[in-house]
Amino acid sequence: MLTHINEQGRAKMVDVSEKKETIRVARALAKVLMKESTLKRIKEGGIKKGDVLSVAQVAGIMAAKNTANSIPMCHPIMLSAVNINYQYLENGIKIIAEVKCAGKTGVEMEALTAVSITGLTIYDMCKAIDKEMIITDICLLEKSGGKSGHFRRKQSER
Amino acid sequence: MLTHINEQGRAKMVDVSEKKETIRVARALAKVLMKESTLKRIKEGGIKKGDVLSVAQVAGIMAAKNTANSIPMCHPIMLSAVNINYQYLENGIKIIAEVKCAGKTGVEMEALTAVSITGLTIYDMCKAIDKEMIITDICLLEKSGGKSGHFRRKQSER
Amino acid sequence: MLTHINEQGRAKMVDVSEKKETIRVARALAKVLMKESTLKRIKEGGIKKGDVLSVAQVAGIMAAKNTANSIPMCHPIMLSAVNINYQYLENGIKIIAEVKCAGKTGVEMEALTAVSITGLTIYDMCKAIDKEMIITDICLLEKSGGKSGHFRRKQSER
Amino acid sequence: MLTHINEQGRAKMVDVSEKKETIRVARALAKVLMKESTLKRIKEGGIKKGDVLSVAQVAGIMAAKNTANSIPMCHPIMLSAVNINYQYLENGIKIIAEVKCAGKTGVEMEALTAVSITGLTIYDMCKAIDKEMIITDICLLEKSGGKSGHFRRKQSER
Amino acid sequence: MLTHINEQGRAKMVDVSEKKETIRVARALAKVLMKESTLKRIKEGGIKKGDVLSVAQVAGIMAAKNTANSIPMCHPIMLSAVNINYQYLENGIKIIAEVKCAGKTGVEMEALTAVSITGLTIYDMCKAIDKEMIITDICLLEKSGGKSGHFRRKQSER
Amino acid sequence: MLTHINEQGRAKMVDVSEKKETIRVARALAKVLMKESTLKRIKEGGIKKGDVLSVAQVAGIMAAKNTANSIPMCHPIMLSAVNINYQYLENGIKIIAEVKCAGKTGVEMEALTAVSITGLTIYDMCKAIDKEMIITDICLLEKSGGKSGHFRRKQSER
């Protein structure tokens, strides 16, 4: 059932009033694929103080907190932790965000929004040298703490 | 050159004061891959009034306007048009956003942000029935109006 | 007593720290009055996919969540449900919003903001064909869950 | 024609790229009807420093600037002036907002949003003593500067 | 230890999931120093209805609520009270904000943000007559409710 | 004259419709004073990738763009450049922001907001080890491009 549909067939924000407050965690993934030379530039920048990945990480954390203002049917949630990590791939960068809250609904949208905006910020800061970058494989890796039980993506970490 | 880096090696918002105001257009793409049954539900909902794709489209348009508050080094831009269209794929939905402005900088980040948030909203509204959806292939299809000339992605529309 | 006034005679955000968390509900109403031909157009659009009322509803739900950023002395509240419904009148549209939270303060401002922004969005999308529309009768229908007891507007649903 | 509908029957932000930049002005009205005793309290407060109407006016001005983030299909506009005035009625308060810009689209939504949020803020600050207030007669009084010519509401100032 | 640094040496939002919800209070201070004539004008305005200090106070309260969107690593918090008071100095104005919440983290950033934005708003409204104003001495006066105990600035109220 | 006051003695957003679009620049300053050990920690962090000053700088740039949503009577402005630099002092950090636009009003509030939020973010990230930090000397250093001519603070750079 698409739970976000109301009695008139339009969208609503689902009622979670009676759900229990539990510790909820979600981890999401995105990849930014790019030219070898672009990746090299990011890595070099990473040695200096003002690197691309630091800026992107700040953007991702702020986006996670702002999710309920971006995704219309998302419930406002008071996040209790956001952590974003990177791994270098041969042809790009893997972004992993872990988000936590003590609340009534899951935080998968917050984790997914975090990795998406982190990826978009990397794109923005490198687009002068590489317009062909692709942000891809945005998906939920793991989710726990809700009534629906522990979800773990099968080919985890893809 | 990573133009967003200042004299202390940290991030800055690049100076575009002297750039010309021209009509700038950008088109971006994202795909949301999902189970067949999920796609079927979205299509059925599409016949009714409150469908998933309408909500996602509103989210994408609002996100495009809000890009400079999400992506740290993006210039504020007064968008003059945003249009989002969908195509059904066998295993998901293709999202295409076209964004326009009369301004001093390109609008590719606005188009990319629009398709990303549109995709995330589709995810949000269907996640109760499909947690394994993937948002993928976020890329710039076309961009015109700036000094750097007309960009068109090679394997266009992938 | 106007509770929002501080010891210097200026506005403050009232202290609710010691209030109990209870389930709070509020329902509010607005009407948009319009020309018969405008109403006809909205109804026709309602048969298609991208109707005016869907967009207005998304706007109303997002506005409800954002109330504490619009109304200066409103407390931030984590809404647990927002639902907006419409009824066609002879000369316009009746909007009813129901908002819920488990929190320390009532949600009447959230419900009133929801119906107001829903009405303004209907105005925006139809203003090309009808500039004389009026948004009217914005009022609180019902409120429960607080210390002040159950409020129900006398000529309910007007 | 409902100009906000795209080729797929869904909402879009209309293309104004080619419209001329002109000085555009809009004036809108709202009324807040209330108990005599509530009105008396507001007037008394008005003599002191921290009155309800000052707070409501700040809220209305900020809301006008934020309109494109509240009303989904509104174009972002750089307002060049916002002014809100009040008149006491026998049973309430009349709010009039005048908004100006030098831009490509009209500012009626900004003026209408300003009076609505001003009214909602008055409601918020007085709701402890009067839950039956009604915000009513929100309408456009006058609009000039666009291609569609000078609009002036017939029973002006109602 | 700089708690905001993650395992990769970059910023994160610290995990407070397991912290207890307690009543937390913070008081912060800022001063705006100005020419005698500017101060005189503010005081005179204070007798009338629309004074500078009322507007600044509204701005400070709204900024307190919005802190987690301004300060990247701040946790979202549902403030339960914000109160801003002024004292006239010989050469300016002292601003004191008191902020409260029932939550898992302290509210010192909210109090500090409130006094800063209040001061900036005073600057904005007087800058036509005095560009040399200085906002100074922004500091935390007192903080209670957390695990780290009661903090009180030594030369309190400076 | 306090230009922000309207005919009813309340605040308004001043009319700049008829002002000319020129290139406007403003530079502002803030200092964050701290314990020697805190400064040492920031400097050490500065060698690593995720340093405090990078995060603070991103916050300052985003705050500059968002000024019109924080300071009630500020006009929305499309900033064309923001650059923030730091200098180490013996007992703290000096923050200098330079902001530019091609527009109808000055950008001093944007520069002042940038240094304030940058300072507050430094405070936030170091408050676990130093609660006695002071943000001070927030002032306008220089401003050019408007009708009122070139302003340069006398004891420049203090």
XYZ file of C-alpha atoms in Angstrom, chain D residues 26-141:
116
model
C 0.909 44.913 -6.088
C -1.335 45.749 -3.153
C -3.249 43.125 -1.218
C -5.693 43.089 1.683
C -6.612 40.823 4.567
C -8.851 41.300 7.577
C -8.619 39.688 10.982
C -12.006 39.671 12.722
C -11.987 39.300 16.502
C -13.834 39.930 19.747
C -14.098 43.540 20.880
C -12.054 42.748 23.968
C -9.251 41.247 21.867
C -9.100 44.318 19.669
C -8.966 46.488 22.766
C -5.997 44.519 24.072
C -4.109 44.895 20.811
C -4.734 48.637 20.773
C -3.513 48.987 24.338
C -0.446 46.946 23.531
C 0.073 49.269 20.596
C 0.837 52.061 22.983
C 3.626 50.071 24.549
C 6.826 49.016 22.897
C 6.312 45.375 22.068
C 3.003 45.408 20.360
C 1.402 42.594 18.422
C 1.192 44.588 15.209
C 4.947 45.225 15.072
C 5.730 41.544 15.346
C 3.084 40.667 12.755
C 4.494 43.235 10.364
C 8.002 41.832 10.588
C 6.555 38.375 9.914
C 4.662 39.662 6.892
C 7.698 41.358 5.386
C 9.854 38.262 5.850
C 7.114 36.089 4.353
C 6.908 38.321 1.285
C 10.606 37.800 0.653
C 10.212 34.039 1.112
C 7.160 33.584 -1.154
C 8.927 31.524 -3.824
C 9.829 28.969 -1.149
C 6.202 28.690 0.007
C 4.193 28.774 -3.220
C 5.541 26.010 -5.470
C 5.144 27.556 -8.925
C 6.116 31.136 -7.946
C 9.219 32.573 -9.560
C 11.973 33.855 -7.297
C 11.870 37.652 -7.323
C 14.131 40.248 -5.747
C 11.662 42.503 -3.992
C 12.682 46.134 -3.931
C 10.102 47.326 -1.362
C 7.581 45.915 1.104
C 5.321 48.081 3.243
C 2.507 46.899 5.490
C -0.106 49.154 7.044
C -3.003 48.601 9.398
C -6.435 50.126 9.860
C -8.610 49.432 12.855
C -12.104 48.188 12.011
C -14.980 48.002 14.501
C -14.567 44.262 14.793
C -10.980 43.721 13.814
C -7.967 44.877 11.867
C -7.449 45.509 8.181
C -3.991 44.698 6.811
C -2.744 46.219 3.560
C 0.572 45.236 2.007
C 2.257 46.968 -0.892
C 5.087 45.144 -2.617
C 7.364 46.293 -5.438
C 10.050 44.854 -7.659
C 11.908 45.575 -10.849
C 11.476 42.202 -12.495
C 9.953 39.882 -15.023
C 6.842 38.768 -13.153
C 4.176 40.316 -10.999
C 4.358 40.448 -7.225
C 0.736 39.748 -6.322
C 1.601 36.451 -4.642
C 4.174 38.266 -2.501
C 1.588 40.845 -1.400
C -1.032 38.165 -0.728
C 1.457 36.058 1.221
C 2.493 39.113 3.258
C -1.049 39.910 4.411
C -1.804 36.236 5.113
C 1.225 35.677 7.330
C 0.692 39.045 9.026
C -2.850 37.925 9.837
C -1.725 34.511 11.048
C 0.830 36.150 13.356
C -1.848 38.379 14.881
C -3.900 35.226 15.416
C -0.951 33.470 17.037
C -0.208 36.266 19.485
C -3.843 36.656 20.546
C -5.039 33.050 20.479
C -4.644 32.658 24.233
C -7.520 35.103 24.682
C -9.573 34.523 21.501
C -9.670 31.271 19.554
C -12.602 32.349 17.379
C -10.773 34.949 15.312
C -11.277 34.702 11.546
C -8.843 35.776 8.836
C -10.906 36.825 5.882
C -11.224 38.806 2.647
C -7.670 38.053 1.469
C -7.636 39.545 -2.016
C -5.633 41.510 -4.530
C -6.498 45.228 -4.553
